[in-house]
Coordinates of C-alpha atoms in Angstrom, one line a residue:
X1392 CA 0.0 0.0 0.0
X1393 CA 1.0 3.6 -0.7
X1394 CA 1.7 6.0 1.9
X1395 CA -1.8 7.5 0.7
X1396 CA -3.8 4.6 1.0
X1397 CA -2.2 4.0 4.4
X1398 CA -3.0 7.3 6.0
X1399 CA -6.7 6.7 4.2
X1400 CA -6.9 3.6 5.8
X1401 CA -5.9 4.7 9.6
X1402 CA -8.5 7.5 9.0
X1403 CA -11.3 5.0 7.9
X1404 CA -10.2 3.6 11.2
X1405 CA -10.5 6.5 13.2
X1406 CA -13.9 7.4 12.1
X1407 CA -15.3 3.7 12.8
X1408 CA -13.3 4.1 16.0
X1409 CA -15.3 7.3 17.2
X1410 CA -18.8 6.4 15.5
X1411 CA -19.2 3.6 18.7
X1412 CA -19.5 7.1 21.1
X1413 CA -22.7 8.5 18.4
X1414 CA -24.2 5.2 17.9
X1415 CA -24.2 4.8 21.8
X1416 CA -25.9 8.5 21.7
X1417 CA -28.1 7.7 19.0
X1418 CA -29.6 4.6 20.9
X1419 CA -30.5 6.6 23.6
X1420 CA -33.8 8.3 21.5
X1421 CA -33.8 5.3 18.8
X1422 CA -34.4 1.4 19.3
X1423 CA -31.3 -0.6 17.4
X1424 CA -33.2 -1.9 14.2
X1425 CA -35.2 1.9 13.7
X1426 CA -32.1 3.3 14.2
X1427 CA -30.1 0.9 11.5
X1428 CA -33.2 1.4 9.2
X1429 CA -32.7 5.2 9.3
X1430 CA -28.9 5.1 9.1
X1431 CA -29.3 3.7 5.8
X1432 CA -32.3 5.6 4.5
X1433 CA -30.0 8.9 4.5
X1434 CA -27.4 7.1 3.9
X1435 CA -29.0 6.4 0.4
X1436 CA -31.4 9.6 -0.2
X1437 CA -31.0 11.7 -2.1
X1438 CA -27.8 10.4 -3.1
X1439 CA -29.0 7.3 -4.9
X1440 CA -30.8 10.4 -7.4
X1441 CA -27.3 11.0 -8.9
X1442 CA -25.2 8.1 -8.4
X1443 CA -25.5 5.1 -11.6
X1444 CA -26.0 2.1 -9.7
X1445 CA -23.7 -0.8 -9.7
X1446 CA -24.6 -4.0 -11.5
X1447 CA -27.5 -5.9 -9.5
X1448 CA -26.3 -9.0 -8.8
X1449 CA -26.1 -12.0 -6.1
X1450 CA -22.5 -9.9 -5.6
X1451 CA -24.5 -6.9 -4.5
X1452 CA -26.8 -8.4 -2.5
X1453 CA -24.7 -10.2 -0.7
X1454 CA -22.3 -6.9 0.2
X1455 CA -25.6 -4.6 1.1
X1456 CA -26.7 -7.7 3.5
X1457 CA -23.4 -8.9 5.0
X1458 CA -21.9 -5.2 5.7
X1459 CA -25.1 -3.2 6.2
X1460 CA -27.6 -5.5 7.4
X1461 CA -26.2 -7.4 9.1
X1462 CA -23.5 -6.3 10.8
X1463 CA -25.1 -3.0 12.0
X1464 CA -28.3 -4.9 13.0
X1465 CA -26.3 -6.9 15.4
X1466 CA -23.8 -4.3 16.9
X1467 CA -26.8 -1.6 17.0
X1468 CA -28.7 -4.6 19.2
X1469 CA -25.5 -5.8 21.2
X1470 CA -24.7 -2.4 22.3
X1471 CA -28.7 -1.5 23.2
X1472 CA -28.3 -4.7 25.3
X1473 CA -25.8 -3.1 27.4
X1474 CA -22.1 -4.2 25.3
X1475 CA -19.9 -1.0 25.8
X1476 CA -18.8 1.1 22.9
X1477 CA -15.5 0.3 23.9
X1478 CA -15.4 -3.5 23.9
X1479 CA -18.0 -3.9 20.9
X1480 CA -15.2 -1.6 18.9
X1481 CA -12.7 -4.1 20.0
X1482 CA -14.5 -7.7 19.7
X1483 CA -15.9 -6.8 16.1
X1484 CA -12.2 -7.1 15.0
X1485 CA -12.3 -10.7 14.5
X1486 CA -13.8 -9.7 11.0
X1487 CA -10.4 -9.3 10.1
X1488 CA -9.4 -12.6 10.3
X1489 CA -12.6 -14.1 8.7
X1490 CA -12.1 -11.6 5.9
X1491 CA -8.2 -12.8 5.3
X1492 CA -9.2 -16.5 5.2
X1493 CA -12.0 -15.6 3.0
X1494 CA -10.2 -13.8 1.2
X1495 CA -7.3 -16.5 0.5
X1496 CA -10.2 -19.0 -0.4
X1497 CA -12.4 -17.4 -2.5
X1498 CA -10.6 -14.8 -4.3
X1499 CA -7.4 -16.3 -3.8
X1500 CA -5.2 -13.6 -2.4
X1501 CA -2.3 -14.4 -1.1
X1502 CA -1.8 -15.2 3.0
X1503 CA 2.0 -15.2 4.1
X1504 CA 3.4 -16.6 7.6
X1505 CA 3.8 -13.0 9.5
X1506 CA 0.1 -12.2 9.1
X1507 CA -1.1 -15.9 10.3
X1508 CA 1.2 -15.2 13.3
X1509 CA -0.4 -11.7 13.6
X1510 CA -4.2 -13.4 13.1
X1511 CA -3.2 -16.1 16.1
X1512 CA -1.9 -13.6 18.4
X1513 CA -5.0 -11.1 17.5
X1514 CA -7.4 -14.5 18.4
X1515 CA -5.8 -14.8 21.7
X1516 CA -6.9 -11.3 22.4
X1517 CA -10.1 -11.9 21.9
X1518 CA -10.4 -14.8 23.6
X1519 CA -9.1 -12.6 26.6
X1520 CA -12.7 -10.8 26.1
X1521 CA -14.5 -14.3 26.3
X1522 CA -13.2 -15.1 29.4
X1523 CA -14.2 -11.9 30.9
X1524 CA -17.7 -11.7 30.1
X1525 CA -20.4 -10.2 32.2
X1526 CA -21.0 -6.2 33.0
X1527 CA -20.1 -4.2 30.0
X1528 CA -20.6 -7.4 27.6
X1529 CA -23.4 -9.2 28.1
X1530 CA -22.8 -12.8 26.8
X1531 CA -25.8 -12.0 24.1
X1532 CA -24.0 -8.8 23.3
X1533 CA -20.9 -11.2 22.6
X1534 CA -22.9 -13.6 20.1
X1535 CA -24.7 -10.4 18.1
X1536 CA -20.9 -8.9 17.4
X1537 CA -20.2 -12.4 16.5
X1538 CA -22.5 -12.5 13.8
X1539 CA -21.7 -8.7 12.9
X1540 CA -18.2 -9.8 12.5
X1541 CA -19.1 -12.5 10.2
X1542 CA -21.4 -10.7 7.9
X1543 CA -18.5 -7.7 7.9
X1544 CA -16.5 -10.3 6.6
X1545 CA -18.5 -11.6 3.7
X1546 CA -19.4 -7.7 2.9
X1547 CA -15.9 -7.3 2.4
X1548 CA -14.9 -10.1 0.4
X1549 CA -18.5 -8.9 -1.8
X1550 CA -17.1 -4.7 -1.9
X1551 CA -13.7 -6.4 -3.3
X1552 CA -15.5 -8.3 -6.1
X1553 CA -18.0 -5.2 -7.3
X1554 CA -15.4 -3.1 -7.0
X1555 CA -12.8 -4.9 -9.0
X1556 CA -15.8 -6.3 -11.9
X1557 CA -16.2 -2.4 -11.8
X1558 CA -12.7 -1.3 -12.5
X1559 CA -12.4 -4.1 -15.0
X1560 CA -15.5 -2.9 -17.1
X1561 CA -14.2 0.7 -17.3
X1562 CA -10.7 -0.7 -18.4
X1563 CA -12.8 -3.0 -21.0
X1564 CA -14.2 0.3 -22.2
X1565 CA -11.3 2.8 -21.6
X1566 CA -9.4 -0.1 -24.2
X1567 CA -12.1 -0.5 -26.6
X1568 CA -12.2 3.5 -27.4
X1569 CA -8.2 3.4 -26.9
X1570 CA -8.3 6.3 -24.5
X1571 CA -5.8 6.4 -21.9
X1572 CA -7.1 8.0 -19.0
X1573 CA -4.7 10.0 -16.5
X1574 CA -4.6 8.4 -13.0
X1575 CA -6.1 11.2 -11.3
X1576 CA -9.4 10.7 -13.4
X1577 CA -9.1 6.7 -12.9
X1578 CA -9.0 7.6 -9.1
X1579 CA -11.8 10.0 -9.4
X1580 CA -13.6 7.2 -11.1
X1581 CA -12.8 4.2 -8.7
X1582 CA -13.9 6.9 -5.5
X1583 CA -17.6 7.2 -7.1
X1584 CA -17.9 3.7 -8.0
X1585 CA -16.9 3.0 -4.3
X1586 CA -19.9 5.7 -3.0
X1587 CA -22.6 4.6 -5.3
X1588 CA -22.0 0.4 -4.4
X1589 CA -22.4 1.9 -0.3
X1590 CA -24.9 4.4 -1.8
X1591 CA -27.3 1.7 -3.7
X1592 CA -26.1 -0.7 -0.8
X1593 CA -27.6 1.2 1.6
X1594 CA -31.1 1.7 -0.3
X1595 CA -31.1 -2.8 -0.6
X1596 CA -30.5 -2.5 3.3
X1597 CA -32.8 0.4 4.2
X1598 CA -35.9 -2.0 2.4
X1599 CA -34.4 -5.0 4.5
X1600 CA -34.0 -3.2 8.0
X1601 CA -37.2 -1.3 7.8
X1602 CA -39.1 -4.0 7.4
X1603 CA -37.7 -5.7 9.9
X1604 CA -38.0 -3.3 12.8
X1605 CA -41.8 -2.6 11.6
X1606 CA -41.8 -6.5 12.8
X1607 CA -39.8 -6.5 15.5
X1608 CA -40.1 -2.9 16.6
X1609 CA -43.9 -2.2 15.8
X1610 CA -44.8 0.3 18.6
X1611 CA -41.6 2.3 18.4
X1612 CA -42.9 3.4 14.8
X1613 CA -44.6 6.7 16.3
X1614 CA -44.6 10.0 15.8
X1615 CA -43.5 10.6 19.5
X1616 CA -40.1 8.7 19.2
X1617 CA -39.3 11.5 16.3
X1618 CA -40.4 14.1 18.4
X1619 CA -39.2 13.3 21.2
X1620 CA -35.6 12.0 19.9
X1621 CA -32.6 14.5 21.8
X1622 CA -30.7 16.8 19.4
X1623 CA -27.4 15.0 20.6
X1624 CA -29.5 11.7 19.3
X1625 CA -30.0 13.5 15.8
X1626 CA -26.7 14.4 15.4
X1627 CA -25.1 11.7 16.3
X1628 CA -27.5 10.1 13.6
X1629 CA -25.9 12.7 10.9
X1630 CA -22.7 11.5 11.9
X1631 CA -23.3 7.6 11.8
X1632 CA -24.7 8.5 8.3
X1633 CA -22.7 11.0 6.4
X1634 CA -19.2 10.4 8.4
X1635 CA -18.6 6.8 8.9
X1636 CA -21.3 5.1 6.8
X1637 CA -20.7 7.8 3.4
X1638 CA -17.0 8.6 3.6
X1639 CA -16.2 5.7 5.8
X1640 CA -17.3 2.9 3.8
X1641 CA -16.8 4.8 0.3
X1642 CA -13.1 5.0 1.6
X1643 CA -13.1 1.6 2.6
X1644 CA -14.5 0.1 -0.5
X1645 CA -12.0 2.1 -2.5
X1646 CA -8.9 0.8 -0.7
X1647 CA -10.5 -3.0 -1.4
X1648 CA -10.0 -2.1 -5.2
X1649 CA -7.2 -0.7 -5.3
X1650 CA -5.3 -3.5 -2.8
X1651 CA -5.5 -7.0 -1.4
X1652 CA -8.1 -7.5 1.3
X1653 CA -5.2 -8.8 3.4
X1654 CA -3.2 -5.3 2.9
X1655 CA -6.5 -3.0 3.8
X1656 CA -8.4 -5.4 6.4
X1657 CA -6.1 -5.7 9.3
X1658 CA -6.4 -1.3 9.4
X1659 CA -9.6 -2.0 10.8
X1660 CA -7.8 -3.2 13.9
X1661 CA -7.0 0.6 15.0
X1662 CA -10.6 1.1 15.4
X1663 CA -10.9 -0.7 18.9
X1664 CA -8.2 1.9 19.8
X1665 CA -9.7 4.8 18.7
X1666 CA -13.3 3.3 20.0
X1667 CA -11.7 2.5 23.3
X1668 CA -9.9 6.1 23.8
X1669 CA -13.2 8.0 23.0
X1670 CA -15.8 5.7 24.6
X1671 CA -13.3 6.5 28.0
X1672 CA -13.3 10.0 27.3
X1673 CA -16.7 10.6 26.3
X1674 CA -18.9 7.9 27.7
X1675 CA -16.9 7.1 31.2
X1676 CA -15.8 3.5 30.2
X1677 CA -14.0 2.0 32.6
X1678 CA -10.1 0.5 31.3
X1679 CA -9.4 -2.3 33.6
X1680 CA -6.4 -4.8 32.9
X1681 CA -7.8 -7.4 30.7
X1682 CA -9.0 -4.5 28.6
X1683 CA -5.3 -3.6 28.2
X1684 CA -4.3 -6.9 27.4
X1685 CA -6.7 -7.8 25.2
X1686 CA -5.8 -4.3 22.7
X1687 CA -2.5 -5.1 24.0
X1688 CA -2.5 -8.5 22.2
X1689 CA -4.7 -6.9 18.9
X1690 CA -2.2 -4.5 18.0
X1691 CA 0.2 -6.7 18.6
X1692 CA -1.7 -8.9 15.6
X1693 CA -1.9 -5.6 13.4
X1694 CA 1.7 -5.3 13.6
X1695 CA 2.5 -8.6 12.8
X1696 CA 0.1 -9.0 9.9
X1697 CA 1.9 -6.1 8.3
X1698 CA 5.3 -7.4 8.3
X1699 CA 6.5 -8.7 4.9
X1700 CA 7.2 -11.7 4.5
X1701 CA 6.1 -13.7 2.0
X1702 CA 4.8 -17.2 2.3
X1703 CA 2.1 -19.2 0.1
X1704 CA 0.3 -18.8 -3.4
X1705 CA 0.2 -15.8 -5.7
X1706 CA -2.3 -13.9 -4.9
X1707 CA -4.9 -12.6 -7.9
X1708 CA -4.8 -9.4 -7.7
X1709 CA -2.1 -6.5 -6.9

């Protein structure tokens, strides 16, 4: 990775890091699915007016329901359960090591022996979590970010496919009119291909969440909860929808097409940090020492992962 994509990356993290403090805020006016359902609804109006949508396909589907659906579905009800912003930031991590080993199945990308070593020492920290449940993570709050995790994971390995059958199409046609476009308009391409697929994501997962919470949530559908929802609640909303869902995500699934999923993925484990340092700050979290050891022993994973050296097949993509 360039050193641009790497600071793009850290601040992808750093806004998923901080968005744990809003949707904490947000949950205090909105129940989990309502809230997911809304996050989504702006997240795709008025947006999806402008944007060309990406080809509808099982690809697309599969990315709108693993990433949006869900994995905010589960965190949004783990943390309304009573799982601290904090720890939820922290366990969700273990996406990153689905999404390598999917990765290296399905799409074939290359997995070498420092980033195994970094995945078993990241494992060990969360397994420092299971041990220590109870209080701030309820052992129902631990099996929802369980499930996030896993749908995260499939969402990613989905983003890298649309994105790259999208970057393949425009070469297709750049080739066929033997135009060679400079790389800043590539990159200007590839960055609106990445917002409409979370844009037109977002609209699959709106339809999904909304009728789920009008199931599930019935009598929260009132005009009172609107009315009655704080103004830190509605901001913190904005924030969870134009900050981390639009420019997070559109980041994110930019850096997926333009590197391996093994390169961009293990980022995503500076967001327990960033989630843990705000959620103390801002919420009142308690650190205790398991807490430490358990970042302790992630970072120590990230670290790992991103040492270079090389070990197993060629991977598919650059």
């Amino acid at each position: 990775m360039n050193p641009i994509h790497i600071a793009l990356a850290v601040l992808v993290a750093f806004i998923w890091g901080v968005n744990f403090t809003f949707i904490a805020w947000a949950l205090e006016s909105f129940p989990p699915l309502m809230l997911t359902a809304l996050r989504f609804f702006f997240t795709a109006v008025p947006l999806v007016l402008f944007l060309k949508p990406p080809k509808f396909n099982r690809t697309l589907f599969i990315y709108a329901i693993g990433t949006f659906v869900m994995q905010y579905a589960f965190v949004f009800t783990a943390m309304h359960l009573g799982a601290s912003a904090g720890l939820t930031a922290l366990l969700l991590q273990v996406q990153i090591f689905i999404t390598v080993l999917l990765a290296y199945v399905i799409l074939g990308e290359t997995v070498n022996r420092m980033q195994i070593i970094g995945m078993l020492v990241g494992v060990l920290g969360l397994g420092v979590i299971a041990l220590n449940l109870g209080g701030d993570m309820p052992l129902i709050g631990f099996f929802c970010i369980l499930i996030a995790a896993i749908g995260w994971s499939f969402g990613n390995i989905a983003s890298k496919q649309v994105s790259t059958q999208s970057a393949l199409k425009a070469t297709q046609e750049e080739s066929s009119l033997s135009v060679v476009l400079p790389t800043t308009q590539k990159n200007r391409a590839s960055a609106l291909s990445a917002l409409s697929l979370v844009v037109w994501g977002g609209l699959i997962a709106c339809v999904i969440l909304t009728l789920s919470s009008l199931i599930f949530e019935s009598t929260a559908w009132q005009v009172a909860t609107f009315t009655q929802a704080s103004i830190k609640s509605w901001l913190s909303l904005g924030f969870i929808v134009y900050i981390s869902t639009l420019i997070g995500f559109g980041l994110w699934a930019h850096l997926l097409a333009q590197n391996t999923a093994s390169k961009v993925t293990p980022f995503a484990l500076l967001v327990p940090v960033f989630g843990m340092a705000t959620s103390v700050l801002l919420l009142g979290e308690v650190v205790t020492w398991w807490k430490m050891l358990a970042m302790l022993l992630i970072l120590s994973g990230l670290v790992l992962a991103n040492m270079k050296i090389g070990l197993g097949r060629e991977a598919t993509h650059n």
